Coordinates of C-alpha atoms in Angstrom, one line a residue:
M1 CA -99.7 -69.6 -88.1
I2 CA -99.5 -71.8 -91.2
L3 CA -100.3 -74.9 -89.3
T4 CA -103.2 -73.3 -87.6
T5 CA -104.6 -72.0 -90.9
T6 CA -104.2 -75.4 -92.5
F7 CA -106.0 -77.1 -89.5
V8 CA -108.9 -74.6 -89.7
C9 CA -109.2 -75.1 -93.5
F10 CA -109.2 -78.9 -93.0
C11 CA -111.9 -78.7 -90.3
L12 CA -114.0 -76.5 -92.5
A13 CA -113.6 -78.7 -95.5
S14 CA -114.4 -81.8 -93.4
A15 CA -117.6 -80.2 -92.0
F16 CA -118.7 -79.1 -95.5
N17 CA -118.1 -82.6 -96.8
Y18 CA -120.0 -84.1 -94.0
F19 CA -123.1 -82.0 -94.4
R20 CA -122.9 -82.4 -98.2
T21 CA -123.0 -86.2 -97.9
R22 CA -125.3 -86.4 -94.8
R23 CA -128.3 -87.7 -96.7
Q24 CA -126.3 -90.4 -98.4
R25 CA -124.8 -91.5 -95.0
L26 CA -128.2 -91.8 -93.5
L27 CA -129.5 -94.0 -96.2
I28 CA -126.6 -96.5 -96.1
R29 CA -126.4 -96.9 -92.3
N30 CA -127.3 -100.6 -92.8
L31 CA -124.1 -101.3 -94.8
K32 CA -120.8 -102.2 -93.4
G33 CA -117.6 -100.6 -94.6
P34 CA -114.1 -99.5 -93.7
F35 CA -113.3 -96.8 -91.2
T36 CA -113.9 -93.3 -92.7
W37 CA -111.5 -90.5 -91.9
P38 CA -112.7 -86.9 -91.9
L39 CA -112.6 -85.5 -95.5
M40 CA -110.2 -88.3 -96.7
G41 CA -112.7 -91.1 -96.3
A42 CA -111.2 -94.6 -96.6
M43 CA -108.3 -93.5 -98.8
H44 CA -106.1 -95.9 -96.9
K45 CA -107.8 -98.8 -98.6
L46 CA -106.7 -97.6 -102.0
L47 CA -103.2 -96.5 -101.3
F48 CA -101.6 -99.9 -101.7
L49 CA -104.2 -101.4 -104.1
K50 CA -102.4 -102.5 -107.3
P51 CA -103.3 -104.6 -110.3
K52 CA -101.3 -107.5 -109.1
N53 CA -102.9 -107.6 -105.6
F54 CA -106.4 -106.5 -106.5
F55 CA -107.9 -110.0 -106.2
Q56 CA -106.3 -110.8 -102.9
R57 CA -107.4 -107.4 -101.5
S58 CA -110.9 -107.8 -102.9
T59 CA -111.3 -111.2 -101.3
E60 CA -110.1 -109.9 -97.9
Y61 CA -112.5 -106.9 -98.2
L62 CA -115.5 -109.1 -99.0
T63 CA -114.7 -111.5 -96.2
K64 CA -114.6 -108.6 -93.7
Y65 CA -117.4 -106.3 -94.9
G66 CA -119.7 -108.6 -97.0
S67 CA -120.8 -108.8 -100.6
L68 CA -122.7 -105.4 -100.3
S69 CA -120.8 -102.7 -98.5
R70 CA -119.9 -99.0 -98.7
C71 CA -116.6 -97.1 -99.1
W72 CA -116.1 -93.4 -99.0
V73 CA -113.2 -91.7 -100.8
F74 CA -113.4 -87.9 -100.3
H75 CA -117.0 -87.0 -101.2
R76 CA -117.5 -90.1 -103.5
L77 CA -119.5 -93.0 -102.3
F78 CA -118.4 -96.4 -103.7
I79 CA -120.6 -99.4 -103.4
P80 CA -118.5 -102.6 -104.0
L81 CA -120.9 -105.3 -104.9
A82 CA -120.5 -109.1 -105.4
D83 CA -124.0 -110.2 -104.8
M84 CA -126.1 -111.8 -107.5
E85 CA -129.5 -110.9 -105.9
L86 CA -128.8 -107.2 -105.9
S87 CA -126.8 -107.2 -109.1
R88 CA -129.7 -108.6 -111.0
Q89 CA -132.1 -106.0 -109.6
L90 CA -129.8 -103.2 -110.6
L91 CA -128.8 -104.5 -114.1
E92 CA -132.3 -105.4 -115.0
S93 CA -133.6 -101.9 -114.0
E94 CA -134.9 -99.7 -116.8
T95 CA -134.1 -96.5 -115.0
H96 CA -130.5 -97.0 -113.7
L97 CA -128.6 -97.2 -117.0
E98 CA -125.7 -94.7 -116.5
T99 CA -122.4 -96.6 -116.6
G100 CA -120.0 -94.0 -115.3
Y101 CA -116.5 -94.9 -116.4
E102 CA -115.1 -91.4 -115.9
L103 CA -111.6 -92.7 -116.6
M104 CA -112.4 -93.4 -120.3
K105 CA -114.4 -90.2 -121.0
D106 CA -111.8 -88.5 -123.2
W107 CA -111.5 -91.5 -125.5
L108 CA -114.9 -93.2 -125.5
E109 CA -117.4 -90.4 -124.9
G110 CA -120.3 -90.6 -127.3
G111 CA -120.0 -94.3 -127.7
V112 CA -122.4 -97.1 -126.6
L113 CA -120.6 -97.6 -123.3
M114 CA -121.0 -94.0 -122.1
C115 CA -124.0 -92.7 -124.1
Q116 CA -126.9 -91.3 -122.2
S117 CA -129.6 -93.7 -121.0
D118 CA -132.2 -92.2 -123.4
Q119 CA -130.0 -93.0 -126.4
W120 CA -129.2 -96.6 -125.5
H121 CA -132.1 -98.3 -127.2
K122 CA -131.4 -96.5 -130.5
R123 CA -127.8 -97.6 -130.3
H124 CA -128.8 -101.1 -129.5
N125 CA -131.0 -101.2 -132.5
L126 CA -128.2 -100.0 -134.7
F127 CA -126.0 -102.9 -133.5
S128 CA -128.8 -105.3 -134.2
G129 CA -128.8 -104.1 -137.8
L130 CA -125.1 -104.8 -138.1
F131 CA -125.7 -108.4 -137.1
D132 CA -128.7 -109.1 -139.3
K133 CA -128.8 -112.5 -141.1
G134 CA -127.4 -111.3 -144.4
N135 CA -124.5 -109.3 -143.0
L136 CA -123.8 -111.9 -140.3
E137 CA -122.8 -114.5 -142.9
Q138 CA -120.4 -112.1 -144.5
L139 CA -118.9 -111.1 -141.1
M140 CA -118.4 -114.8 -140.2
E141 CA -116.6 -115.3 -143.5
L142 CA -114.4 -112.4 -142.6
C143 CA -113.7 -114.1 -139.2
R144 CA -112.9 -117.4 -140.9
Q145 CA -110.3 -115.6 -143.1
Q146 CA -108.8 -114.0 -140.1
A147 CA -108.7 -117.4 -138.3
E148 CA -106.6 -118.7 -141.2
Q149 CA -104.2 -115.8 -140.8
L150 CA -104.0 -116.6 -137.0
H151 CA -103.3 -120.2 -137.8
Q152 CA -100.4 -119.2 -140.1
K153 CA -98.9 -117.0 -137.4
L154 CA -99.2 -119.8 -134.8
L155 CA -97.7 -122.3 -137.2
E156 CA -94.4 -120.3 -136.9
R157 CA -94.5 -121.0 -133.1
A158 CA -95.5 -124.6 -133.2
D159 CA -92.1 -126.0 -132.1
R160 CA -93.1 -127.1 -128.6
K161 CA -91.4 -124.1 -127.1
V162 CA -93.1 -121.9 -124.6
F163 CA -94.4 -118.5 -125.8
D164 CA -96.9 -115.9 -124.8
V165 CA -100.0 -116.5 -127.0
W166 CA -101.2 -112.9 -126.4
E167 CA -98.4 -111.7 -128.6
V168 CA -99.9 -113.5 -131.6
V169 CA -103.6 -113.4 -130.8
A170 CA -104.0 -109.7 -129.8
P171 CA -102.7 -108.1 -133.1
N172 CA -104.9 -110.5 -135.1
V173 CA -108.0 -109.7 -133.1
L174 CA -107.3 -106.0 -133.3
E175 CA -107.1 -106.1 -137.1
L176 CA -110.4 -108.1 -137.2
M177 CA -112.2 -105.6 -135.0
V178 CA -111.1 -102.6 -137.1
M179 CA -112.3 -104.3 -140.3
I180 CA -115.7 -105.0 -138.7
T181 CA -116.1 -101.5 -137.3
C182 CA -114.5 -99.4 -140.0
G183 CA -114.7 -101.6 -143.0
A184 CA -111.0 -101.3 -143.8
R185 CA -107.8 -103.0 -142.8
P186 CA -106.0 -100.8 -140.2
S187 CA -102.8 -99.0 -141.1
Q188 CA -99.7 -99.8 -139.1
E189 CA -99.9 -96.4 -137.5
Y190 CA -103.6 -96.9 -136.5
S191 CA -102.8 -100.3 -134.9
T192 CA -99.9 -98.9 -133.0
N193 CA -101.9 -95.9 -131.8
L194 CA -104.7 -98.1 -130.6
R195 CA -102.4 -100.5 -128.8
E196 CA -100.4 -97.7 -127.2
L197 CA -103.5 -95.9 -126.1
S198 CA -105.0 -99.1 -124.6
E199 CA -101.7 -99.6 -122.7
L200 CA -101.7 -96.0 -121.4
Y201 CA -105.2 -96.4 -120.0
T202 CA -104.2 -99.7 -118.3
K203 CA -101.5 -97.8 -116.5
R204 CA -103.9 -95.2 -115.4
F205 CA -106.3 -97.8 -113.9
L206 CA -106.1 -98.1 -110.1
S207 CA -103.7 -95.2 -110.0
L208 CA -104.3 -92.5 -107.4
Q209 CA -102.9 -89.8 -109.8
S210 CA -105.9 -90.7 -112.1
A211 CA -108.5 -90.7 -109.3
N212 CA -110.2 -87.7 -111.0
R213 CA -109.7 -85.4 -113.9
F214 CA -108.1 -82.6 -111.8
N215 CA -105.5 -85.0 -110.3
Y216 CA -104.6 -86.3 -113.7
W217 CA -104.3 -82.8 -115.2
L218 CA -102.1 -81.7 -112.3
S219 CA -99.9 -84.7 -111.8
S220 CA -99.5 -86.3 -115.3
P221 CA -99.2 -83.5 -117.9
F222 CA -96.9 -85.5 -120.2
M223 CA -99.0 -88.7 -120.1
R224 CA -102.2 -86.5 -120.7
R225 CA -100.5 -84.9 -123.7
R226 CA -99.5 -88.3 -125.1
Q227 CA -103.0 -89.6 -124.5
N228 CA -104.7 -86.7 -126.3
R229 CA -102.3 -87.1 -129.2
F230 CA -103.2 -90.8 -129.7
I231 CA -106.9 -90.0 -129.5
K232 CA -106.6 -87.2 -132.0
R233 CA -104.7 -89.4 -134.5
L234 CA -107.3 -92.2 -134.2
N235 CA -110.2 -89.8 -134.8
E236 CA -108.4 -88.2 -137.7
E237 CA -108.3 -91.6 -139.4
H238 CA -111.9 -92.2 -138.6
E239 CA -112.8 -88.9 -140.2
D240 CA -110.8 -89.8 -143.3
I241 CA -112.7 -93.1 -143.6
M242 CA -116.0 -91.3 -143.1
A243 CA -115.1 -88.8 -145.9
S244 CA -114.2 -91.7 -148.2
H245 CA -117.5 -93.4 -147.4
R246 CA -119.5 -90.3 -148.2
K247 CA -117.6 -89.9 -151.5
Q248 CA -118.4 -93.5 -152.5
Q249 CA -122.0 -92.9 -151.6
Q250 CA -122.1 -89.9 -154.0
L251 CA -120.5 -91.9 -156.7
K252 CA -123.1 -94.6 -156.3
I253 CA -125.8 -92.1 -156.7
G254 CA -124.1 -91.0 -159.9
D255 CA -124.2 -94.6 -161.1
F256 CA -120.4 -95.0 -161.1
K257 CA -119.8 -98.6 -162.3
S258 CA -116.1 -99.0 -161.3
L259 CA -116.6 -98.9 -157.5
P260 CA -115.0 -102.0 -155.8
Q261 CA -117.5 -104.5 -154.6
K262 CA -118.1 -104.2 -150.9
Y263 CA -117.5 -107.4 -148.9
H264 CA -119.5 -106.7 -145.8
E265 CA -121.3 -103.9 -144.1
S266 CA -119.3 -102.3 -141.4
L267 CA -120.5 -100.6 -138.2
L268 CA -119.4 -97.3 -139.8
D269 CA -121.7 -98.0 -142.7
V270 CA -124.6 -98.7 -140.3
L271 CA -124.0 -95.5 -138.4
L272 CA -123.7 -93.3 -141.4
E273 CA -126.7 -94.8 -143.1
S274 CA -128.9 -94.6 -140.0
E275 CA -131.9 -92.4 -140.0
D276 CA -130.8 -90.7 -136.8
P277 CA -129.9 -87.1 -137.8
L278 CA -128.7 -86.3 -134.3
L279 CA -125.7 -88.7 -134.6
T280 CA -122.7 -86.4 -134.8
P281 CA -119.3 -87.1 -136.2
E282 CA -117.9 -87.0 -132.7
E283 CA -120.4 -89.6 -131.5
I284 CA -119.6 -91.8 -134.5
C285 CA -115.9 -91.6 -133.6
G286 CA -116.8 -92.4 -130.0
E287 CA -118.7 -95.4 -131.2
L288 CA -115.9 -96.7 -133.3
N289 CA -113.4 -96.1 -130.5
T290 CA -115.6 -98.0 -128.0
C291 CA -116.2 -101.0 -130.2
N292 CA -112.5 -101.2 -131.2
Y293 CA -111.4 -101.0 -127.5
L294 CA -114.0 -103.5 -126.2
G295 CA -113.6 -105.9 -129.1
Y296 CA -109.8 -105.8 -129.1
L297 CA -109.1 -106.2 -125.4
L298 CA -112.1 -108.3 -124.3
C299 CA -112.0 -110.8 -127.1
S300 CA -108.2 -111.1 -126.9
S301 CA -108.4 -111.7 -123.2
A302 CA -111.2 -114.3 -123.5
L303 CA -109.4 -116.2 -126.3
C304 CA -106.1 -116.3 -124.5
F305 CA -107.6 -117.5 -121.2
T306 CA -109.5 -120.2 -123.1
I307 CA -106.4 -121.4 -125.0
V308 CA -104.4 -121.7 -121.8
T309 CA -107.3 -123.3 -119.9
I310 CA -107.8 -125.9 -122.6
A311 CA -104.0 -126.6 -122.8
R312 CA -104.0 -127.4 -119.1
S313 CA -107.1 -129.7 -119.3
P314 CA -106.3 -132.7 -121.7
S315 CA -109.7 -134.3 -121.3
V316 CA -111.4 -131.0 -122.2
Q317 CA -109.1 -130.6 -125.2
Q318 CA -109.9 -134.1 -126.5
R319 CA -113.6 -133.6 -126.1
C320 CA -113.5 -130.3 -128.0
L321 CA -111.5 -132.0 -130.8
E322 CA -114.0 -134.8 -131.2
E323 CA -116.9 -132.4 -131.3
L324 CA -115.1 -130.2 -133.9
K325 CA -114.4 -133.2 -136.2
L326 CA -118.1 -134.1 -136.1
A327 CA -119.2 -130.5 -136.8
Q328 CA -116.7 -129.9 -139.7
I329 CA -118.6 -129.2 -142.9
K330 CA -115.6 -128.5 -145.2
D331 CA -111.9 -128.0 -144.9
Q332 CA -112.0 -124.5 -143.3
A333 CA -115.5 -124.3 -141.8
W334 CA -117.5 -125.7 -139.0
D335 CA -121.2 -125.8 -138.1
L336 CA -121.0 -123.3 -135.2
E337 CA -124.5 -124.1 -134.0
N338 CA -123.4 -127.7 -133.5
L339 CA -120.6 -127.0 -131.0
P340 CA -122.4 -126.9 -127.6
Y341 CA -119.4 -128.2 -125.6
L342 CA -117.0 -125.7 -127.1
E343 CA -119.5 -122.9 -126.3
A344 CA -119.8 -124.3 -122.7
V345 CA -116.0 -124.2 -122.4
L346 CA -116.0 -120.6 -123.5
Q347 CA -118.7 -119.7 -121.0
E348 CA -117.0 -121.6 -118.1
T349 CA -113.8 -119.8 -118.9
M350 CA -115.5 -116.5 -118.8
R351 CA -117.2 -117.4 -115.5
L352 CA -113.8 -118.1 -113.9
Y353 CA -111.9 -115.4 -115.9
P354 CA -114.4 -112.6 -116.9
P355 CA -112.5 -110.4 -119.3
Q356 CA -114.4 -107.3 -118.0
V357 CA -114.1 -107.8 -114.2
I358 CA -116.0 -104.7 -113.1
V359 CA -119.5 -103.6 -114.3
G360 CA -120.3 -100.1 -113.2
R361 CA -123.4 -98.1 -112.6
Q362 CA -123.6 -94.4 -111.6
L363 CA -126.9 -93.7 -109.9
Q364 CA -128.7 -90.6 -111.1
K365 CA -131.6 -91.1 -108.7
D366 CA -132.2 -93.2 -105.5
F367 CA -132.3 -97.0 -106.0
P368 CA -134.6 -98.8 -103.6
Y369 CA -133.8 -102.5 -103.2
T370 CA -134.9 -105.6 -101.4
H371 CA -132.4 -108.1 -100.1
S372 CA -132.7 -111.5 -98.3
I373 CA -129.8 -110.8 -96.0
V374 CA -129.3 -107.0 -95.7
G375 CA -133.1 -106.3 -95.9
D376 CA -134.9 -103.5 -97.6
G377 CA -132.9 -100.3 -98.2
V378 CA -132.0 -97.5 -100.6
L379 CA -128.8 -96.8 -102.4
P380 CA -128.7 -93.0 -102.7
F381 CA -128.4 -90.7 -105.7
G382 CA -124.7 -90.2 -106.6
S383 CA -123.5 -93.7 -105.6
E384 CA -120.9 -95.3 -107.8
I385 CA -121.7 -99.1 -107.9
Y386 CA -119.0 -101.5 -109.0
I387 CA -120.1 -105.1 -109.5
N388 CA -117.1 -107.5 -109.1
L389 CA -117.8 -110.3 -111.5
Y390 CA -114.7 -112.2 -110.6
E391 CA -115.9 -112.7 -107.0
L392 CA -119.5 -112.9 -107.8
Q393 CA -119.1 -115.8 -110.4
R394 CA -116.9 -117.7 -108.0
N395 CA -119.5 -117.8 -105.2
G396 CA -119.9 -121.3 -104.0
N397 CA -123.5 -120.8 -103.1
R398 CA -124.5 -120.2 -106.7
Y399 CA -121.9 -122.3 -108.5
P400 CA -121.1 -125.7 -106.9
K401 CA -117.3 -126.4 -106.9
A402 CA -117.0 -122.8 -108.0
D403 CA -113.2 -122.7 -108.2
L404 CA -113.0 -125.8 -110.5
F405 CA -113.3 -125.7 -114.3
E406 CA -116.4 -127.7 -115.2
A407 CA -117.8 -126.8 -118.6
E408 CA -120.6 -129.4 -118.2
R409 CA -122.4 -127.0 -115.9
F410 CA -123.3 -124.9 -119.0
L411 CA -124.7 -127.8 -121.0
D412 CA -128.0 -129.0 -119.5
N413 CA -129.2 -126.3 -117.0
P414 CA -126.8 -123.4 -117.5
P415 CA -126.4 -121.0 -114.5
E416 CA -126.6 -117.3 -114.9
L417 CA -123.5 -115.6 -116.4
L418 CA -122.9 -111.9 -116.0
S419 CA -119.8 -111.6 -118.2
Y420 CA -122.0 -110.0 -120.9
S421 CA -124.0 -108.2 -118.2
L422 CA -127.8 -108.4 -117.9
G423 CA -130.9 -106.4 -118.6
P424 CA -131.5 -103.6 -121.1
R425 CA -127.8 -102.5 -121.2
C426 CA -126.3 -106.0 -121.8
C427 CA -123.8 -106.5 -124.5
P428 CA -125.5 -106.2 -127.9
A429 CA -122.8 -108.3 -129.6
R430 CA -123.0 -111.3 -127.2
R431 CA -124.1 -113.9 -129.8
F432 CA -121.7 -112.6 -132.4
S433 CA -118.7 -112.6 -130.0
I434 CA -119.4 -116.2 -129.1
K435 CA -119.5 -117.1 -132.8
L436 CA -116.3 -115.1 -133.4
L437 CA -114.4 -116.9 -130.6
K438 CA -115.6 -120.3 -131.8
T439 CA -114.4 -119.4 -135.3
L440 CA -111.0 -118.4 -134.1
L441 CA -110.6 -121.4 -131.8
A442 CA -111.7 -124.1 -134.2
P443 CA -108.6 -124.3 -136.5
I444 CA -106.3 -123.9 -133.5
L445 CA -107.8 -126.9 -131.7
T446 CA -108.0 -129.1 -134.8
R447 CA -104.5 -128.3 -136.2
F448 CA -102.4 -128.0 -133.0
E449 CA -102.1 -129.9 -129.8
L450 CA -102.1 -127.4 -127.0
L451 CA -99.3 -128.3 -124.5
P452 CA -99.5 -127.3 -120.8
Y453 CA -96.0 -125.9 -120.7
G454 CA -94.9 -122.7 -119.0
D455 CA -95.8 -121.0 -115.8
E456 CA -99.2 -120.7 -114.3
M457 CA -101.1 -117.4 -115.0
R458 CA -100.7 -114.7 -112.4
L459 CA -103.9 -112.7 -112.6
D460 CA -103.9 -108.9 -112.6
L461 CA -106.4 -106.3 -113.3
R462 CA -105.6 -103.6 -115.9
L463 CA -109.0 -102.4 -117.2
I464 CA -109.5 -106.0 -118.3
L465 CA -108.5 -109.3 -116.7
G466 CA -105.0 -110.2 -117.6
S467 CA -101.9 -112.1 -116.5
S468 CA -98.8 -110.3 -115.3
N469 CA -96.6 -113.1 -116.7
G470 CA -98.5 -113.5 -120.0
F471 CA -100.4 -116.5 -121.3
Q472 CA -97.7 -119.2 -121.6
V473 CA -98.4 -122.2 -123.8
A474 CA -96.7 -124.4 -126.3
L475 CA -98.0 -125.9 -129.6
K476 CA -97.4 -129.1 -131.5
P477 CA -98.8 -129.6 -135.0
R478 CA -101.3 -132.5 -135.2

């Protein structure tokens, strides 16, 4: 009786799911994809997908089904995409701006990554205000000071012994990001909470127990409680900083002369002083969380990959050193605009090792497209599109010798790079992040010889692109 009831319920649920998704299925008949079981979809494709085998599995998947395909999991329609032609159409669209990222909703909701499409342009303009010319100079001075601190930390490891450079770089970048966003040096508790929360989300990524909010609520109550505790503590510190900021503003109005001189304008200053009355404290916290998370993990990843890549390319390291010597304007500063080769090295590193491997879009309406291979078609409302930058930017048809590191390709006629996305929802801090990375790299390359010691990187995907065995390198003072 129990088996019969279970079978009947399964059949009814399968039939309901089929008719519920019938329109979507009709629109994507031209796309290849894995076999779909009733109700379960292609769950078998995800069962053994892990951070360490993601790239092997994704290559096999693309070889079998192509760069534009479909994959059903229960009622959810996933569109894995590694095609530049269609990616450009989607990312440059003015109407398809919803990014999805359901996994990060509890932490980053209200921030620039997950805000509604009608709010995006306002947020973009706020970021532009943070990086205006006067404040940009002060932010770059802050970056130079942080670069000196990073140099001192690395000097302690400059004994030709192999170490994981992430252990030194990541805390330094985290501190810098919090100073840029919040205008204050983070407390030890804040830094710990941010690191622990980031690590918790990396464990949730590609985990079936976190496939949706109900599964997570049901299967991981202790992890969920720990996650919410971290988020609460971070937001409490944000609220304390906001209260302090408002108090200082009131003192300024009262012509209080003993206030400390402010070094730079932070993102929090820009948000609180904006003329948008609809920006709530929750949205401000979401914005700070988003920028701290993105800046900390993505910049740390990009910097570590660049250091290891340069260490394993002596000719690249020598050319960077020569360029830096010519561009040095004083002991601790360089003319960042006169470092084209170093910028090309950064861009080539991010082509091969994009810190954010997946760019997502959640379709709120049908997306008609034209394609030279698949032909004309429509991706239906409700589709979750995931652009695989790692595979896309290693496509030999668009990048000659795609698997080789050749920074020169970004000097004369640079190819398209999607590591910062494209279109109206591209990264608003792109130019600043390049300047930041050059500022942090310059003293490292001029004061240390990067030695190609240690094991090769073993790529894995945990929200960002990482290495399961760390970023092994050795240093020798020049």
